[in-house]
Amino acid sequence: MNIRKSLAVAGAALAVATSALSFAAPASAAARDGVCDSGEFCLYYNSDNEGSISDFTGSIDDYGAEQPSCYDFKGAGSGKGLCVKNEAASVWNRSDETVRVYFNSNFAGSYQDFAAGAKGNLNSTLKNNNASHQFSPSSRTNLSYALYQTSGGSVTCGFDGYTTTPGRHEGIDIARSVGSDVHALVAGTVTYVAQGSTGSGGLSTIAVYNSSLNKTVIYLHTAPRSGVSVGDSISRGQIIADESWHGVSSSSAAHTHVEVRNGRQTHASLSVNDPTLDNPDPTSFWNSQGYNEK
């Protein structure tokens, strides 16, 4: 056998060996390709892990609802090419972390957890009603959920989050819909209540002071419940008001302004047209109380 032929035979043998090794190696998480590889979390279009697959290696806070920008089912089978939002029926969690599937975008609303390695169907609430998922979900509750004790709320302006309004925003604005129950986020004693009225000139206020934390949480723009009075002891989660537009120009801009102040206070700090922040960033406080600023 000549040298050229010997090299060709050796090369072919090496290629076969390499191919065999490649074939034997287990699949691992890679680009989203519609195959549920090790390390991935996968949504299935049908129940019992049937139909097209959409595979992920991390958290997604909003799947999107329209092509071409949405996350879609990529694998072969029923559902291929459809956006996964509100279309998934089962999952396989091949990652080494717990993954939580949520009813709403931004990791909010009802949810179902899947431990590492778990396969299963989405429950009746989440089947075809999935909007986001989160790897290693936090045990904290989103402020927008806790304030209204139901899904559908969202943060509309964060702390110091003004973009077109002059001044520095001293709290967090959260909105859901006019008439939604507003719940106390922290227990304490009511130090001030102003009923206010709808429209830009009728600002309402509820101030609740927690002596052990030495913090006052202030709620603006709501319609305070008639039974809430100065001196009342308020428990965490207690209904104290309804969402409204007291001190806001129109009902379409209704929201609840939630503000954290140091010490015992009765009124909110000035935000609009005030260039100086009086309150500290509340993120660490809310986190310590079991909340995410979402």
PDB file of C-alpha atoms in Angstrom:
ATOM      1  CA  MET A   1       0.000   0.000   0.000  1.00  0.00           C
ATOM      2  CA  ASN A   2       1.499   3.366  -0.970  1.00  0.00           C
ATOM      3  CA  ILE A   3       1.914   6.226   1.501  1.00  0.00           C
ATOM      4  CA  ARG A   4      -0.931   8.330   0.020  1.00  0.00           C
ATOM      5  CA  LYS A   5      -3.390   5.431   0.248  1.00  0.00           C
ATOM      6  CA  SER A   6      -2.243   4.598   3.796  1.00  0.00           C
ATOM      7  CA  LEU A   7      -2.882   8.183   4.890  1.00  0.00           C
ATOM      8  CA  ALA A   8      -6.319   8.131   3.274  1.00  0.00           C
ATOM      9  CA  VAL A   9      -7.277   4.917   5.067  1.00  0.00           C
ATOM     10  CA  ALA A  10      -6.000   6.264   8.388  1.00  0.00           C
ATOM     11  CA  GLY A  11      -7.912   9.503   7.870  1.00  0.00           C
ATOM     12  CA  ALA A  12     -11.119   7.634   7.109  1.00  0.00           C
ATOM     13  CA  ALA A  13     -10.703   5.502  10.221  1.00  0.00           C
ATOM     14  CA  LEU A  14     -10.150   8.603  12.339  1.00  0.00           C
ATOM     15  CA  ALA A  15     -13.269  10.229  10.876  1.00  0.00           C
ATOM     16  CA  VAL A  16     -15.350   7.149  11.697  1.00  0.00           C
ATOM     17  CA  ALA A  17     -13.996   7.071  15.251  1.00  0.00           C
ATOM     18  CA  THR A  18     -14.667  10.773  15.711  1.00  0.00           C
ATOM     19  CA  SER A  19     -18.179  10.354  14.333  1.00  0.00           C
ATOM     20  CA  ALA A  20     -18.829   7.492  16.724  1.00  0.00           C
ATOM     21  CA  LEU A  21     -17.611   9.520  19.675  1.00  0.00           C
ATOM     22  CA  SER A  22     -19.769  12.466  18.635  1.00  0.00           C
ATOM     23  CA  PHE A  23     -22.800  10.234  18.294  1.00  0.00           C
ATOM     24  CA  ALA A  24     -22.243   8.714  21.722  1.00  0.00           C
ATOM     25  CA  ALA A  25     -21.862  12.052  23.537  1.00  0.00           C
ATOM     26  CA  PRO A  26     -25.055  13.235  25.288  1.00  0.00           C
ATOM     27  CA  ALA A  27     -26.783  16.358  23.989  1.00  0.00           C
ATOM     28  CA  SER A  28     -26.298  19.509  26.036  1.00  0.00           C
ATOM     29  CA  ALA A  29     -27.979  22.909  26.105  1.00  0.00           C
ATOM     30  CA  ALA A  30     -27.254  24.926  22.993  1.00  0.00           C
ATOM     31  CA  ALA A  31     -29.057  27.425  20.803  1.00  0.00           C
ATOM     32  CA  ARG A  32     -32.852  27.211  20.752  1.00  0.00           C
ATOM     33  CA  ASP A  33     -33.476  24.517  18.168  1.00  0.00           C
ATOM     34  CA  GLY A  34     -36.706  22.769  19.154  1.00  0.00           C
ATOM     35  CA  VAL A  35     -34.893  19.872  20.839  1.00  0.00           C
ATOM     36  CA  CYS A  36     -35.109  19.463  24.608  1.00  0.00           C
ATOM     37  CA  ASP A  37     -31.441  19.098  25.516  1.00  0.00           C
ATOM     38  CA  SER A  38     -29.867  18.568  28.918  1.00  0.00           C
ATOM     39  CA  GLY A  39     -29.754  21.862  30.823  1.00  0.00           C
ATOM     40  CA  GLU A  40     -32.838  23.304  29.130  1.00  0.00           C
ATOM     41  CA  PHE A  41     -36.409  24.061  30.169  1.00  0.00           C
ATOM     42  CA  CYS A  42     -38.891  23.084  27.482  1.00  0.00           C
ATOM     43  CA  LEU A  43     -42.486  23.983  26.731  1.00  0.00           C
ATOM     44  CA  TYR A  44     -44.637  21.587  24.706  1.00  0.00           C
ATOM     45  CA  TYR A  45     -47.601  22.540  22.571  1.00  0.00           C
ATOM     46  CA  ASN A  46     -49.628  19.493  23.634  1.00  0.00           C
ATOM     47  CA  SER A  47     -50.225  17.746  26.943  1.00  0.00           C
ATOM     48  CA  ASP A  48     -48.079  14.787  28.027  1.00  0.00           C
ATOM     49  CA  ASN A  49     -44.961  16.256  26.396  1.00  0.00           C
ATOM     50  CA  GLU A  50     -46.287  15.937  22.876  1.00  0.00           C
ATOM     51  CA  GLY A  51     -46.244  18.317  19.944  1.00  0.00           C
ATOM     52  CA  SER A  52     -43.722  20.985  19.024  1.00  0.00           C
ATOM     53  CA  ILE A  53     -41.073  22.047  21.556  1.00  0.00           C
ATOM     54  CA  SER A  54     -39.761  25.464  22.558  1.00  0.00           C
ATOM     55  CA  ASP A  55     -36.501  25.164  24.510  1.00  0.00           C
ATOM     56  CA  PHE A  56     -34.879  27.706  26.856  1.00  0.00           C
ATOM     57  CA  THR A  57     -31.713  28.049  28.926  1.00  0.00           C
ATOM     58  CA  GLY A  58     -32.812  31.027  31.053  1.00  0.00           C
ATOM     59  CA  SER A  59     -35.693  33.117  32.360  1.00  0.00           C
ATOM     60  CA  ILE A  60     -38.047  34.928  29.959  1.00  0.00           C
ATOM     61  CA  ASP A  61     -40.213  37.742  31.374  1.00  0.00           C
ATOM     62  CA  ASP A  62     -42.426  38.106  28.298  1.00  0.00           C
ATOM     63  CA  TYR A  63     -42.717  35.588  25.464  1.00  0.00           C
ATOM     64  CA  GLY A  64     -44.230  38.133  23.087  1.00  0.00           C
ATOM     65  CA  ALA A  65     -47.475  37.620  21.226  1.00  0.00           C
ATOM     66  CA  GLU A  66     -46.708  38.164  17.550  1.00  0.00           C
ATOM     67  CA  GLN A  67     -44.286  36.932  14.947  1.00  0.00           C
ATOM     68  CA  PRO A  68     -41.534  37.582  14.100  1.00  0.00           C
ATOM     69  CA  SER A  69     -40.453  38.835  17.544  1.00  0.00           C
ATOM     70  CA  CYS A  70     -42.152  36.282  19.810  1.00  0.00           C
ATOM     71  CA  TYR A  71     -40.609  33.123  21.240  1.00  0.00           C
ATOM     72  CA  ASP A  72     -42.127  30.307  19.200  1.00  0.00           C
ATOM     73  CA  PHE A  73     -42.380  26.534  19.068  1.00  0.00           C
ATOM     74  CA  LYS A  74     -39.445  25.312  16.983  1.00  0.00           C
ATOM     75  CA  GLY A  75     -39.598  21.519  17.098  1.00  0.00           C
ATOM     76  CA  ALA A  76     -41.430  19.234  14.694  1.00  0.00           C
ATOM     77  CA  GLY A  77     -45.074  18.451  15.363  1.00  0.00           C
ATOM     78  CA  SER A  78     -48.307  20.229  16.192  1.00  0.00           C
ATOM     79  CA  GLY A  79     -47.897  23.905  17.009  1.00  0.00           C
ATOM     80  CA  LYS A  80     -44.602  24.466  15.199  1.00  0.00           C
ATOM     81  CA  GLY A  81     -44.139  28.158  14.422  1.00  0.00           C
ATOM     82  CA  LEU A  82     -46.784  29.404  16.857  1.00  0.00           C
ATOM     83  CA  CYS A  83     -45.860  31.881  19.597  1.00  0.00           C
ATOM     84  CA  VAL A  84     -45.585  30.027  22.911  1.00  0.00           C
ATOM     85  CA  LYS A  85     -47.471  32.675  24.902  1.00  0.00           C
ATOM     86  CA  ASN A  86     -50.793  31.177  26.021  1.00  0.00           C
ATOM     87  CA  GLU A  87     -50.200  28.077  23.887  1.00  0.00           C
ATOM     88  CA  ALA A  88     -48.198  25.638  26.059  1.00  0.00           C
ATOM     89  CA  ALA A  89     -49.763  22.574  27.673  1.00  0.00           C
ATOM     90  CA  SER A  90     -46.857  20.670  29.253  1.00  0.00           C
ATOM     91  CA  VAL A  91     -43.196  21.044  30.204  1.00  0.00           C
ATOM     92  CA  TRP A  92     -39.964  19.164  30.761  1.00  0.00           C
ATOM     93  CA  ASN A  93     -37.429  20.783  33.063  1.00  0.00           C
ATOM     94  CA  ARG A  94     -34.051  19.342  32.082  1.00  0.00           C
ATOM     95  CA  SER A  95     -32.162  22.093  33.928  1.00  0.00           C
ATOM     96  CA  ASP A  96     -30.715  21.671  37.423  1.00  0.00           C
ATOM     97  CA  GLU A  97     -32.861  24.497  38.836  1.00  0.00           C
ATOM     98  CA  THR A  98     -36.515  24.892  39.774  1.00  0.00           C
ATOM     99  CA  VAL A  99     -38.414  26.726  37.031  1.00  0.00           C
ATOM    100  CA  ARG A 100     -41.642  28.641  37.676  1.00  0.00           C
ATOM    101  CA  VAL A 101     -44.239  29.197  34.928  1.00  0.00           C
ATOM    102  CA  TYR A 102     -46.398  32.318  35.348  1.00  0.00           C
ATOM    103  CA  PHE A 103     -49.865  33.297  34.157  1.00  0.00           C
ATOM    104  CA  ASN A 104     -48.744  36.881  33.475  1.00  0.00           C
ATOM    105  CA  SER A 105     -45.718  38.517  31.920  1.00  0.00           C
ATOM    106  CA  ASN A 106     -43.001  39.952  34.174  1.00  0.00           C
ATOM    107  CA  PHE A 107     -43.110  36.900  36.476  1.00  0.00           C
ATOM    108  CA  ALA A 108     -46.507  37.812  37.923  1.00  0.00           C
ATOM    109  CA  GLY A 109     -49.842  36.210  38.687  1.00  0.00           C
ATOM    110  CA  SER A 110     -50.645  32.570  39.360  1.00  0.00           C
ATOM    111  CA  TYR A 111     -47.754  30.160  38.897  1.00  0.00           C
ATOM    112  CA  GLN A 112     -46.677  26.524  38.896  1.00  0.00           C
ATOM    113  CA  ASP A 113     -43.231  25.256  39.900  1.00  0.00           C
ATOM    114  CA  PHE A 114     -41.329  22.429  38.209  1.00  0.00           C
ATOM    115  CA  ALA A 115     -38.380  20.944  40.075  1.00  0.00           C
ATOM    116  CA  ALA A 116     -35.163  20.032  38.295  1.00  0.00           C
ATOM    117  CA  GLY A 117     -35.812  17.007  36.081  1.00  0.00           C
ATOM    118  CA  ALA A 118     -39.603  17.232  36.362  1.00  0.00           C
ATOM    119  CA  LYS A 119     -41.951  16.459  33.487  1.00  0.00           C
ATOM    120  CA  GLY A 120     -45.625  17.293  33.616  1.00  0.00           C
ATOM    121  CA  ASN A 121     -48.718  19.051  32.366  1.00  0.00           C
ATOM    122  CA  LEU A 122     -49.526  22.646  33.198  1.00  0.00           C
ATOM    123  CA  ASN A 123     -52.438  22.889  35.619  1.00  0.00           C
ATOM    124  CA  SER A 124     -55.898  24.048  34.552  1.00  0.00           C
ATOM    125  CA  THR A 125     -55.090  27.679  35.383  1.00  0.00           C
ATOM    126  CA  LEU A 126     -51.896  27.814  33.325  1.00  0.00           C
ATOM    127  CA  LYS A 127     -52.647  25.467  30.440  1.00  0.00           C
ATOM    128  CA  ASN A 128     -52.715  27.713  27.362  1.00  0.00           C
ATOM    129  CA  ASN A 129     -52.358  30.676  29.734  1.00  0.00           C
ATOM    130  CA  ASN A 130     -48.576  30.913  30.116  1.00  0.00           C
ATOM    131  CA  ALA A 131     -46.862  34.282  29.707  1.00  0.00           C
ATOM    132  CA  SER A 132     -43.412  34.009  31.358  1.00  0.00           C
ATOM    133  CA  HIS A 133     -41.112  31.628  33.217  1.00  0.00           C
ATOM    134  CA  GLN A 134     -38.315  32.072  35.733  1.00  0.00           C
ATOM    135  CA  PHE A 135     -35.317  29.928  36.645  1.00  0.00           C
ATOM    136  CA  SER A 136     -34.623  29.732  40.415  1.00  0.00           C
ATOM    137  CA  PRO A 137     -37.638  31.913  41.255  1.00  0.00           C
ATOM    138  CA  SER A 138     -37.418  34.310  44.149  1.00  0.00           C
ATOM    139  CA  SER A 139     -39.544  33.664  47.206  1.00  0.00           C
ATOM    140  CA  ARG A 140     -40.456  37.351  47.150  1.00  0.00           C
ATOM    141  CA  THR A 141     -43.827  38.620  45.939  1.00  0.00           C
ATOM    142  CA  ASN A 142     -44.095  41.377  43.355  1.00  0.00           C
ATOM    143  CA  LEU A 143     -45.329  44.669  44.807  1.00  0.00           C
ATOM    144  CA  SER A 144     -47.832  44.985  41.963  1.00  0.00           C
ATOM    145  CA  TYR A 145     -49.420  41.697  43.024  1.00  0.00           C
ATOM    146  CA  ALA A 146     -49.259  42.265  46.781  1.00  0.00           C
ATOM    147  CA  LEU A 147     -50.832  45.724  46.588  1.00  0.00           C
ATOM    148  CA  TYR A 148     -53.941  44.424  44.828  1.00  0.00           C
ATOM    149  CA  GLN A 149     -53.774  40.744  45.877  1.00  0.00           C
ATOM    150  CA  THR A 150     -54.552  39.734  42.311  1.00  0.00           C
ATOM    151  CA  SER A 151     -52.857  39.704  38.936  1.00  0.00           C
ATOM    152  CA  GLY A 152     -53.045  42.515  36.424  1.00  0.00           C
ATOM    153  CA  GLY A 153     -51.185  45.249  38.302  1.00  0.00           C
ATOM    154  CA  SER A 154     -47.947  46.777  37.041  1.00  0.00           C
ATOM    155  CA  VAL A 155     -45.365  49.365  38.044  1.00  0.00           C
ATOM    156  CA  THR A 156     -45.927  52.430  35.871  1.00  0.00           C
ATOM    157  CA  CYS A 157     -43.197  54.633  37.348  1.00  0.00           C
ATOM    158  CA  GLY A 158     -40.341  53.498  39.565  1.00  0.00           C
ATOM    159  CA  PHE A 159     -38.515  55.351  42.310  1.00  0.00           C
ATOM    160  CA  ASP A 160     -36.818  58.448  40.857  1.00  0.00           C
ATOM    161  CA  GLY A 161     -38.246  57.305  37.543  1.00  0.00           C
ATOM    162  CA  TYR A 162     -39.621  60.492  36.006  1.00  0.00           C
ATOM    163  CA  THR A 163     -38.772  60.815  32.324  1.00  0.00           C
ATOM    164  CA  THR A 164     -40.996  63.691  31.182  1.00  0.00           C
ATOM    165  CA  THR A 165     -42.249  65.118  34.499  1.00  0.00           C
ATOM    166  CA  PRO A 166     -39.987  67.712  36.153  1.00  0.00           C
ATOM    167  CA  GLY A 167     -38.755  66.732  39.608  1.00  0.00           C
ATOM    168  CA  ARG A 168     -37.689  63.526  41.386  1.00  0.00           C
ATOM    169  CA  HIS A 169     -40.195  60.735  41.983  1.00  0.00           C
ATOM    170  CA  GLU A 170     -40.164  59.859  45.687  1.00  0.00           C
ATOM    171  CA  GLY A 171     -42.156  56.625  45.458  1.00  0.00           C
ATOM    172  CA  ILE A 172     -43.354  53.852  43.161  1.00  0.00           C
ATOM    173  CA  ASP A 173     -46.529  54.134  41.072  1.00  0.00           C
ATOM    174  CA  ILE A 174     -48.542  50.948  40.606  1.00  0.00           C
ATOM    175  CA  ALA A 175     -51.705  50.665  38.534  1.00  0.00           C
ATOM    176  CA  ARG A 176     -54.335  48.028  37.885  1.00  0.00           C
ATOM    177  CA  SER A 177     -57.861  49.394  37.402  1.00  0.00           C
ATOM    178  CA  VAL A 178     -60.161  51.887  39.089  1.00  0.00           C
ATOM    179  CA  GLY A 179     -61.959  50.238  41.992  1.00  0.00           C
ATOM    180  CA  SER A 180     -59.363  47.526  42.643  1.00  0.00           C
ATOM    181  CA  ASP A 181     -58.872  46.749  46.338  1.00  0.00           C
ATOM    182  CA  VAL A 182     -55.690  48.324  47.722  1.00  0.00           C
ATOM    183  CA  HIS A 183     -54.003  46.287  50.480  1.00  0.00           C
ATOM    184  CA  ALA A 184     -51.517  47.466  53.098  1.00  0.00           C
ATOM    185  CA  LEU A 185     -48.016  46.280  52.245  1.00  0.00           C
ATOM    186  CA  VAL A 186     -46.683  46.669  55.790  1.00  0.00           C
ATOM    187  CA  ALA A 187     -48.436  46.570  59.170  1.00  0.00           C
ATOM    188  CA  GLY A 188     -48.542  49.658  61.363  1.00  0.00           C
ATOM    189  CA  THR A 189     -50.580  52.491  62.838  1.00  0.00           C
ATOM    190  CA  VAL A 190     -52.416  55.063  60.733  1.00  0.00           C
ATOM    191  CA  THR A 191     -50.903  58.512  61.313  1.00  0.00           C
ATOM    192  CA  TYR A 192     -52.867  60.472  58.718  1.00  0.00           C
ATOM    193  CA  VAL A 193     -55.819  60.083  56.343  1.00  0.00           C
ATOM    194  CA  ALA A 194     -57.072  62.522  53.719  1.00  0.00           C
ATOM    195  CA  GLN A 195     -60.002  61.395  51.577  1.00  0.00           C
ATOM    196  CA  GLY A 196     -59.357  63.783  48.711  1.00  0.00           C
ATOM    197  CA  SER A 197     -61.459  63.666  45.556  1.00  0.00           C
ATOM    198  CA  THR A 198     -61.129  62.731  41.909  1.00  0.00           C
ATOM    199  CA  GLY A 199     -59.287  65.230  39.758  1.00  0.00           C
ATOM    200  CA  SER A 200     -55.952  66.991  39.946  1.00  0.00           C
ATOM    201  CA  GLY A 201     -56.864  69.098  42.984  1.00  0.00           C
ATOM    202  CA  GLY A 202     -58.052  66.322  45.290  1.00  0.00           C
ATOM    203  CA  LEU A 203     -54.967  64.477  46.553  1.00  0.00           C
ATOM    204  CA  SER A 204     -55.715  61.677  49.019  1.00  0.00           C
ATOM    205  CA  THR A 205     -53.278  60.230  51.556  1.00  0.00           C
ATOM    206  CA  ILE A 206     -53.041  57.236  53.873  1.00  0.00           C
ATOM    207  CA  ALA A 207     -49.922  57.134  56.077  1.00  0.00           C
ATOM    208  CA  VAL A 208     -49.098  53.965  58.053  1.00  0.00           C
ATOM    209  CA  TYR A 209     -46.194  54.009  60.534  1.00  0.00           C
ATOM    210  CA  ASN A 210     -44.402  50.823  61.626  1.00  0.00           C
ATOM    211  CA  SER A 211     -42.538  51.556  64.865  1.00  0.00           C
ATOM    212  CA  SER A 212     -40.351  48.434  64.854  1.00  0.00           C
ATOM    213  CA  LEU A 213     -39.064  49.303  61.370  1.00  0.00           C
ATOM    214  CA  ASN A 214     -39.196  53.057  62.032  1.00  0.00           C
ATOM    215  CA  LYS A 215     -40.678  53.526  58.566  1.00  0.00           C
ATOM    216  CA  THR A 216     -43.859  55.128  57.279  1.00  0.00           C
ATOM    217  CA  VAL A 217     -45.496  53.760  54.140  1.00  0.00           C
ATOM    218  CA  ILE A 218     -47.652  56.343  52.387  1.00  0.00           C
ATOM    219  CA  TYR A 219     -50.343  55.616  49.795  1.00  0.00           C
ATOM    220  CA  LEU A 220     -51.507  58.439  47.505  1.00  0.00           C
ATOM    221  CA  HIS A 221     -54.322  58.841  44.935  1.00  0.00           C
ATOM    222  CA  THR A 222     -56.540  56.070  46.325  1.00  0.00           C
ATOM    223  CA  ALA A 223     -60.095  56.283  47.634  1.00  0.00           C
ATOM    224  CA  PRO A 224     -59.527  55.457  51.333  1.00  0.00           C
ATOM    225  CA  ARG A 225     -62.038  53.081  52.889  1.00  0.00           C
ATOM    226  CA  SER A 226     -64.401  54.899  55.250  1.00  0.00           C
ATOM    227  CA  GLY A 227     -63.380  52.731  58.192  1.00  0.00           C
ATOM    228  CA  VAL A 228     -59.696  53.709  58.023  1.00  0.00           C
ATOM    229  CA  SER A 229     -58.937  56.372  60.644  1.00  0.00           C
ATOM    230  CA  VAL A 230     -55.959  57.913  62.429  1.00  0.00           C
ATOM    231  CA  GLY A 231     -54.843  55.668  65.284  1.00  0.00           C
ATOM    232  CA  ASP A 232     -56.091  52.443  63.696  1.00  0.00           C
ATOM    233  CA  SER A 233     -53.810  49.412  63.749  1.00  0.00           C
ATOM    234  CA  ILE A 234     -53.430  48.095  60.213  1.00  0.00           C
ATOM    235  CA  SER A 235     -52.338  44.545  59.452  1.00  0.00           C
ATOM    236  CA  ARG A 236     -50.272  43.514  56.467  1.00  0.00           C
ATOM    237  CA  GLY A 237     -52.618  42.627  53.612  1.00  0.00           C
ATOM    238  CA  GLN A 238     -55.609  44.497  55.054  1.00  0.00           C
ATOM    239  CA  ILE A 239     -57.778  46.342  52.524  1.00  0.00           C
ATOM    240  CA  ILE A 240     -57.392  50.069  53.170  1.00  0.00           C
ATOM    241  CA  ALA A 241     -58.600  51.719  49.955  1.00  0.00           C
ATOM    242  CA  ASP A 242     -59.737  51.362  46.359  1.00  0.00           C
ATOM    243  CA  GLU A 243     -57.610  52.359  43.407  1.00  0.00           C
ATOM    244  CA  SER A 244     -58.738  55.750  42.156  1.00  0.00           C
ATOM    245  CA  TRP A 245     -57.541  59.040  40.707  1.00  0.00           C
ATOM    246  CA  HIS A 246     -57.678  61.355  43.711  1.00  0.00           C
ATOM    247  CA  GLY A 247     -55.222  64.094  42.850  1.00  0.00           C
ATOM    248  CA  VAL A 248     -54.795  62.834  39.277  1.00  0.00           C
ATOM    249  CA  SER A 249     -56.103  64.645  36.205  1.00  0.00           C
ATOM    250  CA  SER A 250     -58.039  61.751  34.635  1.00  0.00           C
ATOM    251  CA  SER A 251     -59.328  58.269  35.416  1.00  0.00           C
ATOM    252  CA  SER A 252     -57.178  56.841  32.624  1.00  0.00           C
ATOM    253  CA  ALA A 253     -54.121  57.733  34.731  1.00  0.00           C
ATOM    254  CA  ALA A 254     -55.438  56.152  37.949  1.00  0.00           C
ATOM    255  CA  HIS A 255     -52.755  54.518  40.090  1.00  0.00           C
ATOM    256  CA  THR A 256     -51.518  54.078  43.651  1.00  0.00           C
ATOM    257  CA  HIS A 257     -48.358  55.934  44.637  1.00  0.00           C
ATOM    258  CA  VAL A 258     -46.512  53.963  47.342  1.00  0.00           C
ATOM    259  CA  GLU A 259     -43.769  55.790  49.219  1.00  0.00           C
ATOM    260  CA  VAL A 260     -41.417  54.744  52.027  1.00  0.00           C
ATOM    261  CA  ARG A 261     -40.207  57.433  54.438  1.00  0.00           C
ATOM    262  CA  ASN A 262     -37.837  57.205  57.379  1.00  0.00           C
ATOM    263  CA  GLY A 263     -39.352  57.768  60.812  1.00  0.00           C
ATOM    264  CA  ARG A 264     -42.900  58.657  61.781  1.00  0.00           C
ATOM    265  CA  GLN A 265     -44.442  60.764  59.027  1.00  0.00           C
ATOM    266  CA  THR A 266     -47.879  61.975  57.981  1.00  0.00           C
ATOM    267  CA  HIS A 267     -47.375  63.297  54.454  1.00  0.00           C
ATOM    268  CA  ALA A 268     -45.527  62.290  51.318  1.00  0.00           C
ATOM    269  CA  SER A 269     -42.440  64.118  50.121  1.00  0.00           C
ATOM    270  CA  LEU A 270     -42.847  66.525  47.229  1.00  0.00           C
ATOM    271  CA  SER A 271     -42.028  64.908  43.891  1.00  0.00           C
ATOM    272  CA  VAL A 272     -43.233  67.088  41.012  1.00  0.00           C
ATOM    273  CA  ASN A 273     -41.039  70.147  40.386  1.00  0.00           C
ATOM    274  CA  ASP A 274     -38.781  69.252  43.329  1.00  0.00           C
ATOM    275  CA  PRO A 275     -35.173  68.605  42.199  1.00  0.00           C
ATOM    276  CA  THR A 276     -34.094  66.976  45.482  1.00  0.00           C
ATOM    277  CA  LEU A 277     -34.811  63.444  46.701  1.00  0.00           C
ATOM    278  CA  ASP A 278     -35.808  63.314  50.372  1.00  0.00           C
ATOM    279  CA  ASN A 279     -36.340  59.562  50.606  1.00  0.00           C
ATOM    280  CA  PRO A 280     -33.714  56.818  50.233  1.00  0.00           C
ATOM    281  CA  ASP A 281     -34.000  54.254  47.462  1.00  0.00           C
ATOM    282  CA  PRO A 282     -36.579  51.782  48.883  1.00  0.00           C
ATOM    283  CA  THR A 283     -35.320  48.652  47.094  1.00  0.00           C
ATOM    284  CA  SER A 284     -33.525  47.135  50.087  1.00  0.00           C
ATOM    285  CA  PHE A 285     -36.488  47.893  52.344  1.00  0.00           C
ATOM    286  CA  TRP A 286     -38.998  46.233  50.035  1.00  0.00           C
ATOM    287  CA  ASN A 287     -36.701  43.244  49.556  1.00  0.00           C
ATOM    288  CA  SER A 288     -36.377  42.877  53.339  1.00  0.00           C
ATOM    289  CA  GLN A 289     -40.172  42.771  53.575  1.00  0.00           C
ATOM    290  CA  GLY A 290     -40.404  40.004  50.983  1.00  0.00           C
ATOM    291  CA  TYR A 291     -41.236  42.080  47.913  1.00  0.00           C
ATOM    292  CA  ASN A 292     -39.776  42.641  44.461  1.00  0.00           C
ATOM    293  CA  GLU A 293     -40.184  46.089  42.940  1.00  0.00           C
ATOM    294  CA  LYS A 294     -42.249  44.727  40.075  1.00  0.00           C
TER     295      LYS A 294
END
